[in-house]
Every structure is written in C-alpha cells, then in structure tokens.
Tab-separated table of N, CA and C in Angstrom:
chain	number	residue	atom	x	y	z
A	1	UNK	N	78.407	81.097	132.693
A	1	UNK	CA	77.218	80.287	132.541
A	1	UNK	C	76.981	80.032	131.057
A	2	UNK	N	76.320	78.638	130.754
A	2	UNK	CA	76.658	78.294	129.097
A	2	UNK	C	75.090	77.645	129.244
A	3	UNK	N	74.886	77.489	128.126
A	3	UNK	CA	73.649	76.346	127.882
A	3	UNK	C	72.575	76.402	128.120
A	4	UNK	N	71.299	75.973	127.662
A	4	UNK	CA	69.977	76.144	127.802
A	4	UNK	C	69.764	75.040	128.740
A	5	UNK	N	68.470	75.045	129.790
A	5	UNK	CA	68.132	74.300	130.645
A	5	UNK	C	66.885	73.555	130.131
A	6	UNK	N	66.701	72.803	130.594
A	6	UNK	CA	65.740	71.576	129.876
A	6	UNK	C	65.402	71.047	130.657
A	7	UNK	N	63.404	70.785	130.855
A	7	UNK	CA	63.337	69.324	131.770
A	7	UNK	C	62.408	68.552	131.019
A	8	UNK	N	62.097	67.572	131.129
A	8	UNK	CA	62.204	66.846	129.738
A	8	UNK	C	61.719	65.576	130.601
A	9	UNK	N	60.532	64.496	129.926
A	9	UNK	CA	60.479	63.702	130.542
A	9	UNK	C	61.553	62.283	130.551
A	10	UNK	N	61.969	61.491	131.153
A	10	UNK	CA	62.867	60.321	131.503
A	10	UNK	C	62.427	59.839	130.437
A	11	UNK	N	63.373	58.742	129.783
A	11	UNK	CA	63.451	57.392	128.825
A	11	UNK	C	62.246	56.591	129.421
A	12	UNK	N	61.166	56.635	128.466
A	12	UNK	CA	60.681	55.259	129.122
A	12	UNK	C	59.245	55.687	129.994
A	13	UNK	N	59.302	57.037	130.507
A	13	UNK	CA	58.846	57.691	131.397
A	13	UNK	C	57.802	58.564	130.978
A	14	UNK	N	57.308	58.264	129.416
A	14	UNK	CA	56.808	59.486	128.884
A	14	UNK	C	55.552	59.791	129.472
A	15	UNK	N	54.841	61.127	129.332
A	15	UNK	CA	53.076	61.459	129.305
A	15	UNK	C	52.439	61.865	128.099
A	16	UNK	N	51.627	61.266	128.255
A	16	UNK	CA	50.658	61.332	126.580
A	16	UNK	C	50.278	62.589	126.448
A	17	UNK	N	50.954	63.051	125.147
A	17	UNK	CA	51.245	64.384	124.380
A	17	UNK	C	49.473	65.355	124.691
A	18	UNK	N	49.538	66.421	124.919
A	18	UNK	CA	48.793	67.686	125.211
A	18	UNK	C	48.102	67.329	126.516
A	19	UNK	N	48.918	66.033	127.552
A	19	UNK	CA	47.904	65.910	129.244
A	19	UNK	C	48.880	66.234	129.880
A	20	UNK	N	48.241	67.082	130.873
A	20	UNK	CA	49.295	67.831	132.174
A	20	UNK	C	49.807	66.710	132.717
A	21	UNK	N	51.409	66.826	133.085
A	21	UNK	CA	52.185	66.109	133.317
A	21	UNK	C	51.343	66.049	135.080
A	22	UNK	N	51.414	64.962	135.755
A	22	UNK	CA	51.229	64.367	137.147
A	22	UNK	C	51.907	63.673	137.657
A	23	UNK	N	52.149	64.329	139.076
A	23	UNK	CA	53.076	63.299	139.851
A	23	UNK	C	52.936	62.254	140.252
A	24	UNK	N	53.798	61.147	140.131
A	24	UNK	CA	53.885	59.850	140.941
A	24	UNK	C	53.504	59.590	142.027
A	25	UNK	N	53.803	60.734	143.377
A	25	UNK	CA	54.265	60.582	144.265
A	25	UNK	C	53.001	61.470	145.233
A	26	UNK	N	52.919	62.871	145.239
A	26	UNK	CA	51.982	63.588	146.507
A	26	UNK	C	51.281	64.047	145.312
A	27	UNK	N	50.664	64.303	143.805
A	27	UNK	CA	50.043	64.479	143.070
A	27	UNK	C	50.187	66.531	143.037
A	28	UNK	N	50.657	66.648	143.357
A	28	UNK	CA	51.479	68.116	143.209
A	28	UNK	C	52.297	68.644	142.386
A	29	UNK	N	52.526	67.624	141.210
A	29	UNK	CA	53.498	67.945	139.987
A	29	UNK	C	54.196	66.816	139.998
A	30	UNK	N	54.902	67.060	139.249
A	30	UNK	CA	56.338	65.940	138.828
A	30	UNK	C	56.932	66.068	139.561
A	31	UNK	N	57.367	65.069	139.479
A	31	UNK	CA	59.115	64.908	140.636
A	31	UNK	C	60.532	65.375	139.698
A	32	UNK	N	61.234	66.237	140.282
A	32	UNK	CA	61.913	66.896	138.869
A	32	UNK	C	63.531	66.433	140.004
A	33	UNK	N	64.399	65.754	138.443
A	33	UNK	CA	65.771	65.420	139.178
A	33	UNK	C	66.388	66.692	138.529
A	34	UNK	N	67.701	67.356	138.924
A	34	UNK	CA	68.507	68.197	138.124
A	34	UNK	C	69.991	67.377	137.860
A	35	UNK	N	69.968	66.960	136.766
A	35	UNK	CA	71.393	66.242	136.484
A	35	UNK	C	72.523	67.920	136.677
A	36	UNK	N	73.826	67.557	137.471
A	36	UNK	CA	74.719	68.669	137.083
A	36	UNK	C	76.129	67.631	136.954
A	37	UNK	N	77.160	67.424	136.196
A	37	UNK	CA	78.433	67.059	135.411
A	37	UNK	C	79.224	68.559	135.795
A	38	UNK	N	79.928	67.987	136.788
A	38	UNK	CA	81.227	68.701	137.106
A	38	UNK	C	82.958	68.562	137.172
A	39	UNK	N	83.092	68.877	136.460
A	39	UNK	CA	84.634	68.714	136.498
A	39	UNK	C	85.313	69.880	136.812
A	40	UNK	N	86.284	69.873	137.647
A	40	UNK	CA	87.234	71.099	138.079
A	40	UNK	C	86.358	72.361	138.412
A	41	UNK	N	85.539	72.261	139.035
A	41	UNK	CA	84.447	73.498	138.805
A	41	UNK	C	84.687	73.579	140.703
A	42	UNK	N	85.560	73.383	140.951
A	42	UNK	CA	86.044	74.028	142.639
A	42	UNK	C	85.162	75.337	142.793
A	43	UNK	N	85.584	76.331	141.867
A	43	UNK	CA	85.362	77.867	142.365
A	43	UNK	C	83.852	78.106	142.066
A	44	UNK	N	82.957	76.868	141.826
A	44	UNK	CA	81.854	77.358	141.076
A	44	UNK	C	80.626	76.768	141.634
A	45	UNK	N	80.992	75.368	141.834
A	45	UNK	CA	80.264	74.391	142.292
A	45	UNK	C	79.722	74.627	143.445
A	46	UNK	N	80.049	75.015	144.870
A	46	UNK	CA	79.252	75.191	145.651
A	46	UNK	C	77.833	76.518	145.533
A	47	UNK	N	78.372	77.544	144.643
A	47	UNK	CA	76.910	77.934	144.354
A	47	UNK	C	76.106	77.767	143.433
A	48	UNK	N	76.684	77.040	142.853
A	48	UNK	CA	75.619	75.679	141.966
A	48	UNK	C	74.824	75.448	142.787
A	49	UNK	N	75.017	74.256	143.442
A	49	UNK	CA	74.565	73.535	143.739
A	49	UNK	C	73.816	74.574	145.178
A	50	UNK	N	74.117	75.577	145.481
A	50	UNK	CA	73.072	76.449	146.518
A	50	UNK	C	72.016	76.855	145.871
A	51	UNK	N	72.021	77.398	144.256
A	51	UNK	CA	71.450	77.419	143.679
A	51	UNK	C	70.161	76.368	143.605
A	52	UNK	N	70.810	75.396	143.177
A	52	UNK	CA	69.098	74.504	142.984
A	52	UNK	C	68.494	74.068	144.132
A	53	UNK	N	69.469	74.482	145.731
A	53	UNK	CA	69.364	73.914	146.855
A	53	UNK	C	67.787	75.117	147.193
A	54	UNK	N	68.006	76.255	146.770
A	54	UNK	CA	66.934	77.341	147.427
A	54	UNK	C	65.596	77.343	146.203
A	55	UNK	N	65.602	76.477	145.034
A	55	UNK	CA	64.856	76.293	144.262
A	55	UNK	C	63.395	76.127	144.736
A	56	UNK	N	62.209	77.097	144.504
A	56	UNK	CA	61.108	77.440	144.811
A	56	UNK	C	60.461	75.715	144.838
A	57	UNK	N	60.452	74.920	143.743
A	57	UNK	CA	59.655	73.676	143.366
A	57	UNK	C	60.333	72.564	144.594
A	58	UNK	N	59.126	72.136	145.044
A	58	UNK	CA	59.255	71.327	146.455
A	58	UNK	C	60.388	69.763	145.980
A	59	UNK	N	59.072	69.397	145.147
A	59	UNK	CA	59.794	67.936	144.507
A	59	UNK	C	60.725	67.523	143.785
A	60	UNK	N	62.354	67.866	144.404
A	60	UNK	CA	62.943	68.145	143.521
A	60	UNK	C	64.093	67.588	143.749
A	61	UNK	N	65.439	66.664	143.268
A	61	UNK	CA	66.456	66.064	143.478
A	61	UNK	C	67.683	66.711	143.169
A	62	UNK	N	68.673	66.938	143.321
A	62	UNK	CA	69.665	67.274	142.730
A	62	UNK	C	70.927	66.061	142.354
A	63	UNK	N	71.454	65.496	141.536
A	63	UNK	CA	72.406	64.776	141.560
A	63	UNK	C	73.611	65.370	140.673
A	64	UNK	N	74.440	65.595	141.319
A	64	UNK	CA	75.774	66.012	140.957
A	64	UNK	C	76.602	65.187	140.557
A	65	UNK	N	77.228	64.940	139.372
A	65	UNK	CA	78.684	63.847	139.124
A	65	UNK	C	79.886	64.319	139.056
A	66	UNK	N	80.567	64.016	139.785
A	66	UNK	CA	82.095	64.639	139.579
A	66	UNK	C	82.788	63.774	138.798
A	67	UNK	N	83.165	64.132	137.593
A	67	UNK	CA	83.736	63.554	136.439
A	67	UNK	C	85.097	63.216	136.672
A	68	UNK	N	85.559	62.966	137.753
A	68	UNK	CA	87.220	62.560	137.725
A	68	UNK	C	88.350	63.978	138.379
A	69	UNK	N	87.281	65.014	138.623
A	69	UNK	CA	87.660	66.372	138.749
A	69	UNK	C	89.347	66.034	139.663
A	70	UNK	N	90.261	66.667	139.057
A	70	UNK	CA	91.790	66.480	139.696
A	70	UNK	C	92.015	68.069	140.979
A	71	UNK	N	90.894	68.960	141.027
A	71	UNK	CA	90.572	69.486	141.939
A	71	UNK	C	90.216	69.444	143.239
A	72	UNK	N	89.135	70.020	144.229
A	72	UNK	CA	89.039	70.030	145.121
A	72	UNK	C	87.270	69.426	144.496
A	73	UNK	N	86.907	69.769	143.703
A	73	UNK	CA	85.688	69.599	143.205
A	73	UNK	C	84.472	68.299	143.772
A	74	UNK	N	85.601	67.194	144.243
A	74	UNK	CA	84.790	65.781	144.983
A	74	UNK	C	84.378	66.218	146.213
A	75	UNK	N	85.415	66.721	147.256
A	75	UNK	CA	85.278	67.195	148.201
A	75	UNK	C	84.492	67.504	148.629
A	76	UNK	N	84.371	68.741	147.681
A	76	UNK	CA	83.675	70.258	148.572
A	76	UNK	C	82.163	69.573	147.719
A	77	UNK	N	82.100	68.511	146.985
A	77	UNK	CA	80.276	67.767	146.975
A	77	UNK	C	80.141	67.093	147.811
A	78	UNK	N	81.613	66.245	148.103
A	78	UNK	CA	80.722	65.345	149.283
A	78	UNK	C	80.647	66.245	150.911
A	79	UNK	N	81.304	67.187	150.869
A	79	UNK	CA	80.634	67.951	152.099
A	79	UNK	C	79.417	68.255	151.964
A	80	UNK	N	78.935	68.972	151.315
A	80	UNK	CA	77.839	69.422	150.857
A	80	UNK	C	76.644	68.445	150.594
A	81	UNK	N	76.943	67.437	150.528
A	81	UNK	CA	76.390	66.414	150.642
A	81	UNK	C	75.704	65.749	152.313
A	82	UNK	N	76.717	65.553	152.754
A	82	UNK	CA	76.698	65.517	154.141
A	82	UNK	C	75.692	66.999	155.149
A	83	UNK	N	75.872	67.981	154.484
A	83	UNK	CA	75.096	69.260	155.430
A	83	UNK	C	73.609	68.736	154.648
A	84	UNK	N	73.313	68.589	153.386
A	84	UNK	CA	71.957	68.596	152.481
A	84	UNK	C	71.348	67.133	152.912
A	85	UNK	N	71.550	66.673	153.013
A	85	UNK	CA	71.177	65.201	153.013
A	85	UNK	C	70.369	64.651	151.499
A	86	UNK	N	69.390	64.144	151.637
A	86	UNK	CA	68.690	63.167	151.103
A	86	UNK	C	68.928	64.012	149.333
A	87	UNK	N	68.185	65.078	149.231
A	87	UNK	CA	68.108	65.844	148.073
A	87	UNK	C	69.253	66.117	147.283
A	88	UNK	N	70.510	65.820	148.016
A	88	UNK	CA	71.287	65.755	146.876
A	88	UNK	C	71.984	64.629	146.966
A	89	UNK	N	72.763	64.038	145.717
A	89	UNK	CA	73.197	63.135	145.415
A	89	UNK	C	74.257	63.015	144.683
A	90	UNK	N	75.364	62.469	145.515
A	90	UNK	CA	77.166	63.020	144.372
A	90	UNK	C	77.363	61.595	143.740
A	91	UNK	N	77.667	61.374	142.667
A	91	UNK	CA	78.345	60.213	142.230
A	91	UNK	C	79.407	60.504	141.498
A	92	UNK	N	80.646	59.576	141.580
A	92	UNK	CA	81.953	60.209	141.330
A	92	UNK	C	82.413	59.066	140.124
A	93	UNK	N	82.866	59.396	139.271
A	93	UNK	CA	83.163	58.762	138.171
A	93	UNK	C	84.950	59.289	137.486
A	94	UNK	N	85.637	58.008	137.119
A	94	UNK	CA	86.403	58.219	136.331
A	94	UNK	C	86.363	59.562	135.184
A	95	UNK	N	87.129	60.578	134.701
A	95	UNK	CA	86.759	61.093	134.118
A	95	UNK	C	86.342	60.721	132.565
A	96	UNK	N	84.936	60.751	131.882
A	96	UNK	CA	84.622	60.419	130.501
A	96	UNK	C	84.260	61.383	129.951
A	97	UNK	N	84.173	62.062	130.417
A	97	UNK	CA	83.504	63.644	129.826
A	97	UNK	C	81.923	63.876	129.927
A	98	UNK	N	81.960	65.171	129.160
A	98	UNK	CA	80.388	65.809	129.733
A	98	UNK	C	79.085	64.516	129.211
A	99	UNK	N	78.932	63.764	128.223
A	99	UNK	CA	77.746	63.104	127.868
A	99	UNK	C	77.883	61.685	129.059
A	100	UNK	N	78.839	61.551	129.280
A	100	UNK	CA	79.021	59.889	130.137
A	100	UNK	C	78.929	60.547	131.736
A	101	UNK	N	78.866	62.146	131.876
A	101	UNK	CA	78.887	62.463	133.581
A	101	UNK	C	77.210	62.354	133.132
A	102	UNK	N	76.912	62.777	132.305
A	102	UNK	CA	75.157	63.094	132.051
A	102	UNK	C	74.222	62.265	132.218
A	103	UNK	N	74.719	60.859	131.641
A	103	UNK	CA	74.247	59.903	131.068
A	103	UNK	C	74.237	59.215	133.026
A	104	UNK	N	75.210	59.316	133.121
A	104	UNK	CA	75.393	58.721	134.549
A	104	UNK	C	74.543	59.137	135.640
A	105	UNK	N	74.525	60.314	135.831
A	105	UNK	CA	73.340	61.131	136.604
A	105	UNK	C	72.142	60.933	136.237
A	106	UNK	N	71.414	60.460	135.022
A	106	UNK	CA	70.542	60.521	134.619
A	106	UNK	C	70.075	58.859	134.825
A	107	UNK	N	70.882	57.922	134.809
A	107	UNK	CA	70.668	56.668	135.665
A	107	UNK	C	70.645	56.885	137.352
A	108	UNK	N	71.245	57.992	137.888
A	108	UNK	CA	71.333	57.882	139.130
A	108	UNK	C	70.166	58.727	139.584
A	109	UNK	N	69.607	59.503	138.724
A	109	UNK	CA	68.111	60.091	138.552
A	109	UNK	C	66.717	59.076	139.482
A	110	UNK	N	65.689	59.875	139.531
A	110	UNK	CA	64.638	58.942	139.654
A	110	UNK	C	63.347	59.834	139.433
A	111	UNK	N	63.413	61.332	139.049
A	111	UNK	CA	62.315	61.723	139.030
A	111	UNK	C	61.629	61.553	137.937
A	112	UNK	N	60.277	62.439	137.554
A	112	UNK	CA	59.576	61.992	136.167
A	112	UNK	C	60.296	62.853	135.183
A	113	UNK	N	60.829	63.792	135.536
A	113	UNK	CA	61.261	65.035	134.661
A	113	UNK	C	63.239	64.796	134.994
A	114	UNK	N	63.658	65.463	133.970
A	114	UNK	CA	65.156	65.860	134.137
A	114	UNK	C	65.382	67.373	133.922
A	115	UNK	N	66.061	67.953	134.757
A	115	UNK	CA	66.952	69.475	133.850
A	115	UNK	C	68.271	68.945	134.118
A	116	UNK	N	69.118	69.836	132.856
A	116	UNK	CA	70.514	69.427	133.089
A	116	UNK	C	70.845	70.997	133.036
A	117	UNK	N	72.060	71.263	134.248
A	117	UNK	CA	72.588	72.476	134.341
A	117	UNK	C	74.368	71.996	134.676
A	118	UNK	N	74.520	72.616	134.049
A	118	UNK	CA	76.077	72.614	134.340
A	118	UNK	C	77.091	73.138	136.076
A	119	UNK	N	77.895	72.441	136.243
A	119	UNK	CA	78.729	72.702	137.367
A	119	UNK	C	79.268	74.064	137.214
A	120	UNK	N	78.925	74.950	136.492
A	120	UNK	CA	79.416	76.401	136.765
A	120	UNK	C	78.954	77.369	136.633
A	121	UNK	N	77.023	76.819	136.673
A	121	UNK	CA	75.694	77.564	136.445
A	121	UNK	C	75.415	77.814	137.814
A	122	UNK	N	74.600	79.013	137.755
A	122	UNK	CA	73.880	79.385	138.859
A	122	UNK	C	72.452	79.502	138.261
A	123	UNK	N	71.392	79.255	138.950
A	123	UNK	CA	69.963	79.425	138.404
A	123	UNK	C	68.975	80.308	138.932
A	124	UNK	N	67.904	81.253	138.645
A	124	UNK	CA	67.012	81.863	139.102
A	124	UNK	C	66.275	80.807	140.231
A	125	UNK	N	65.882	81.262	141.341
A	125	UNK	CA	65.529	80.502	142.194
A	125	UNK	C	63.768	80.041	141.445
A	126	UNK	N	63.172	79.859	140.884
A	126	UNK	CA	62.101	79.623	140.057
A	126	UNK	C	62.274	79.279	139.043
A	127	UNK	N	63.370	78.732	138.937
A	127	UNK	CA	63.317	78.131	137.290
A	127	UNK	C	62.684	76.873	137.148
A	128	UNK	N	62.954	76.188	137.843
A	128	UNK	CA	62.295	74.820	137.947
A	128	UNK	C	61.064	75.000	137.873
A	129	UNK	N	60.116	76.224	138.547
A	129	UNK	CA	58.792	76.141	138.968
A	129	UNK	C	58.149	76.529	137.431
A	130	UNK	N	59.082	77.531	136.904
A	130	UNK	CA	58.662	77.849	135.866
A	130	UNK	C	58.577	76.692	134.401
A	131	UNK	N	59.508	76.491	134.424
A	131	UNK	CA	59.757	74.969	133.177
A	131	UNK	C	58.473	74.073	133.568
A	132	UNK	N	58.638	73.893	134.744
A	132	UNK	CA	57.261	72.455	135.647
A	132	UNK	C	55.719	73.321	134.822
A	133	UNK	N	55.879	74.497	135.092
A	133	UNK	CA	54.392	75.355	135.270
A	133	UNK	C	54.249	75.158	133.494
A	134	UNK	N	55.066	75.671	132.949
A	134	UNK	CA	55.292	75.695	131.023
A	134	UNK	C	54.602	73.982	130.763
A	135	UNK	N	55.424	73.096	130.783
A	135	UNK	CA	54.712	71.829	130.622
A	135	UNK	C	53.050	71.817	131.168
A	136	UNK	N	53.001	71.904	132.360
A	136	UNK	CA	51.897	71.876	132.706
A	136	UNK	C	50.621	72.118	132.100
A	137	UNK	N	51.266	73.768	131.782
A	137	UNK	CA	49.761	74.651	130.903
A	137	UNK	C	49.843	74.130	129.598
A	138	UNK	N	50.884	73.569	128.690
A	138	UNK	CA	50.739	73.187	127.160
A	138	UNK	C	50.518	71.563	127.442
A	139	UNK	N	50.871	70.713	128.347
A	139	UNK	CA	51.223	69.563	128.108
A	139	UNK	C	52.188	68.966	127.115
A	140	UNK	N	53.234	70.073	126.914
A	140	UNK	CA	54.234	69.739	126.004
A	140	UNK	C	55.507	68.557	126.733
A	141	UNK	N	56.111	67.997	125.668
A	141	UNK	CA	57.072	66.927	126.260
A	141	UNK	C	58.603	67.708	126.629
A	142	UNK	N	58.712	69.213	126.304
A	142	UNK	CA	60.201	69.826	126.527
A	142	UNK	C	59.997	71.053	127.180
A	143	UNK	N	60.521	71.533	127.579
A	143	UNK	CA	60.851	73.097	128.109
A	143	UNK	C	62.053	73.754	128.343
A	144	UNK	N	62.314	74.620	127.534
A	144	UNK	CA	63.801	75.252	127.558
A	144	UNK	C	63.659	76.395	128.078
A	145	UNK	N	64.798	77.458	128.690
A	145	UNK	CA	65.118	78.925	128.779
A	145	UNK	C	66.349	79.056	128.366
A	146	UNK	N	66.196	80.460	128.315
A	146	UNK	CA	67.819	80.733	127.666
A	146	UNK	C	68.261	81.039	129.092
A	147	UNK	N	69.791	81.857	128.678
A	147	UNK	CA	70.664	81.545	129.967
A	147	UNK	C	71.788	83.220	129.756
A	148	UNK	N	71.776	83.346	130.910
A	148	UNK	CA	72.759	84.989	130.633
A	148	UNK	C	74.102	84.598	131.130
A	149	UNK	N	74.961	85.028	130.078
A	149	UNK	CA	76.439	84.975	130.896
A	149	UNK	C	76.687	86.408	131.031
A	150	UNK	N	77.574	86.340	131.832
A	150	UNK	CA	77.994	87.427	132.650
A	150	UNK	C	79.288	87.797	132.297
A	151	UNK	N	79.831	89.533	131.738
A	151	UNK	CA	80.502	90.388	131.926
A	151	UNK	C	81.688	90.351	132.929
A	152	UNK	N	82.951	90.369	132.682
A	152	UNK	CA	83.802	90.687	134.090
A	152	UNK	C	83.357	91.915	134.963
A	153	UNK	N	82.674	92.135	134.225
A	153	UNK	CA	81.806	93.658	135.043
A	153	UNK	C	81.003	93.483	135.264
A	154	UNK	N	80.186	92.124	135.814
A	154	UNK	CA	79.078	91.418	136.579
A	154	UNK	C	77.493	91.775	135.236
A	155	UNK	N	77.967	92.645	134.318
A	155	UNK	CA	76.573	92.798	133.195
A	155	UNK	C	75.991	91.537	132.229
A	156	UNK	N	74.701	91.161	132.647
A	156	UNK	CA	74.474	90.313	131.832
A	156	UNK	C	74.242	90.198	130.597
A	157	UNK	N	74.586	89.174	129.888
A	157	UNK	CA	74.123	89.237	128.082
A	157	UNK	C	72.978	87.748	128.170
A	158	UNK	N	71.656	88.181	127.643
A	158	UNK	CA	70.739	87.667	127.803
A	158	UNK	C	70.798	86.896	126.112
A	159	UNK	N	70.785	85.283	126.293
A	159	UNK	CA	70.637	84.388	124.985
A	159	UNK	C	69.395	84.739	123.860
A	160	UNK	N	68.597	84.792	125.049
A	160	UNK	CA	67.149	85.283	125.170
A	160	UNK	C	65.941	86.006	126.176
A	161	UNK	N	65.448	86.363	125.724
A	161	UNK	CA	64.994	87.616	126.873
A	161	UNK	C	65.049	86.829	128.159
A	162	UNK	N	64.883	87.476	129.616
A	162	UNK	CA	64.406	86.923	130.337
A	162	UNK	C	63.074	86.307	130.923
A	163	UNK	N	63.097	85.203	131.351
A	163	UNK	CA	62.152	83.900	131.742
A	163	UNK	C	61.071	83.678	130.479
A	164	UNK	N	61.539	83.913	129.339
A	164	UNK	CA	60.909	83.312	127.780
A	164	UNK	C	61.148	82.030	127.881
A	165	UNK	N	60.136	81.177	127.766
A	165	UNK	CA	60.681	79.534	127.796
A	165	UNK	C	59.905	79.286	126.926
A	166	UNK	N	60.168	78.302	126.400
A	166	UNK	CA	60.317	77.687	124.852
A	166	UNK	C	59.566	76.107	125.042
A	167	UNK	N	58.455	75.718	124.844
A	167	UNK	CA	58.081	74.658	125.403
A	167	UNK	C	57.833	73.947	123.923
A	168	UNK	N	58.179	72.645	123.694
A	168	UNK	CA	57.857	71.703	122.384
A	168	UNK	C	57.139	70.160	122.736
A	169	UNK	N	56.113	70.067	121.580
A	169	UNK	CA	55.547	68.452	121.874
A	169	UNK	C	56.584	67.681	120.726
A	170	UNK	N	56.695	66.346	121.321
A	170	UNK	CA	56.902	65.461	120.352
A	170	UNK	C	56.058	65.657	118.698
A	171	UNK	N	56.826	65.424	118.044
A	171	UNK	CA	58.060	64.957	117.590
A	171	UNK	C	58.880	66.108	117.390
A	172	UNK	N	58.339	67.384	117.629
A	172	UNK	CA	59.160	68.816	117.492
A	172	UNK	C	60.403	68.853	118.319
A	173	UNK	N	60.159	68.077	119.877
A	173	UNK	CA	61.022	68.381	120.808
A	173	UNK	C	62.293	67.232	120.163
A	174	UNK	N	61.910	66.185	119.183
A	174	UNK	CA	63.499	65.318	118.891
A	174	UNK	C	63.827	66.143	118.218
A	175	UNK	N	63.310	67.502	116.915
A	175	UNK	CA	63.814	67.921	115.733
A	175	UNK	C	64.805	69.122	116.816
C-alpha cells in the first residue's frame, strides 16, 4: 500500500471556503466518487475494490480504470462489476500510465468529492466517512490520511499515526 488518500472537491465543483460541504442529491453529505488506476494489480484488485465496496459512507461511487493491464486485471473488474452493479464503474483504457488512468476516472466521476486510492490499496472501512466528516467540521477544501504498508510479516509501518487526517483550505490545499 503507497500513497495518501484525498477527497477533494471536483474541477469546477468547488464550496465556498469555511461552509460545510452539502449534497446535491438526498442532502446527507456529498456524493463521494473513489477514482482507483489499475494496472497488473490481478493479485490485489479484487480486495480493493471489496474494500471501498463495504465502505461505511452511503453516497459513494467507485470507478476503477484498467490501464491496458496485460493481466487478468480487466477481467476479474468486469466480473466484479457485473455482481456490484450500479456503484461501481470499470473503464478500460489503452495503457498511459498512472495520471491519464486518473485523469480518466475522474471524467468518468460524477460525485462532488474525489478520493484517489490505488489498485493495490486496501482501506479502513471508514475512511471515507472520516475524510467526508474532517471537511465537514472545518469546511476545508482537502483531506488527507496517511497510509500503512505492510511487513512480509503482515506488521504495519504507519506514514502517520493512525486515522490523523490532515484537512487544508484553499490556497494551502494547491501549496
């Protein structure tokens, strides 16, 4: 597992700096998409994507891109696709690499918020609720956590403590 998670409002999509973000839609929060960019991530990807599938926060999308993966990696999304229905979403692309699978998901997006997690992340089943809840109480425009990778001996090494999230307003969140 690599990378900090982020949800962040859409291009275009912003909320005026220190007001609780509100949903579009049942007024219960944001509608939160999770961009994930997968390539070759066969051995990884289906509990990914179980991962954001058991995610506590109701309003919530998943769209997966398979970057050209020369694996089993299309597959075993578009099955998974087929059992999940509506909530998730595979789009399959030539391979361009990680910013053009991102960029792509993030057009194939529609909620008010984005997180991006990688095809070989697994997530705390509350992470989403937590990042959503962080914006909420600051009205900040970002929210990060750190992320633990794991030991061949299953021990985690924590980036940063656990569920510390890091919330920033504009213009802090471009610096």
């Amino acid at each position: 597992m690599s990378g900090e998670y982020m949800a962040t409002t859409k291009a275009g999509a912003g909320h005026p700096q220190n007001q609780p973000a509100q949903s579009k839609s049942d007024g219960g929060g944001p509608s939160v998409s999770v961009v994930v960019p997968a390539y070759n991530v066969e051995d990884y990807v289906v509990a990914c994507v179980q991962s954001l599938m058991r995610q506590t926060y109701s309003d919530l999308e998943i769209v997966v891109v398979d970057d050209g993966s020369t694996d089993r990696t299309g597959q075993l999304l578009d099955g998974l696709a087929e059992i999940e229905g509506s909530r998730l979403k595979v789009v399959h692309q030539s391979n361009g690499g990680l910013s053009m699978a991102r960029n792509n998901g993030l057009a194939a997006s529609s909620g008010d918020f984005v997180c991006f997690v990688d095809g070989d992340d697994q997530v705390a089943p509350d992470m989403i609720s937590v990042l959503v809840a962080a914006l909420d109480v600051t009205g900040a425009e970002l929210a990060c956590c750190g992320h633990a990778t794991y030991t061949p001996e299953g021990m985690p090494s924590w980036s940063v403590p656990p569920y510390r999230v890091r919330v920033e307003r504009q213009p802090e969140a471009l610096e």
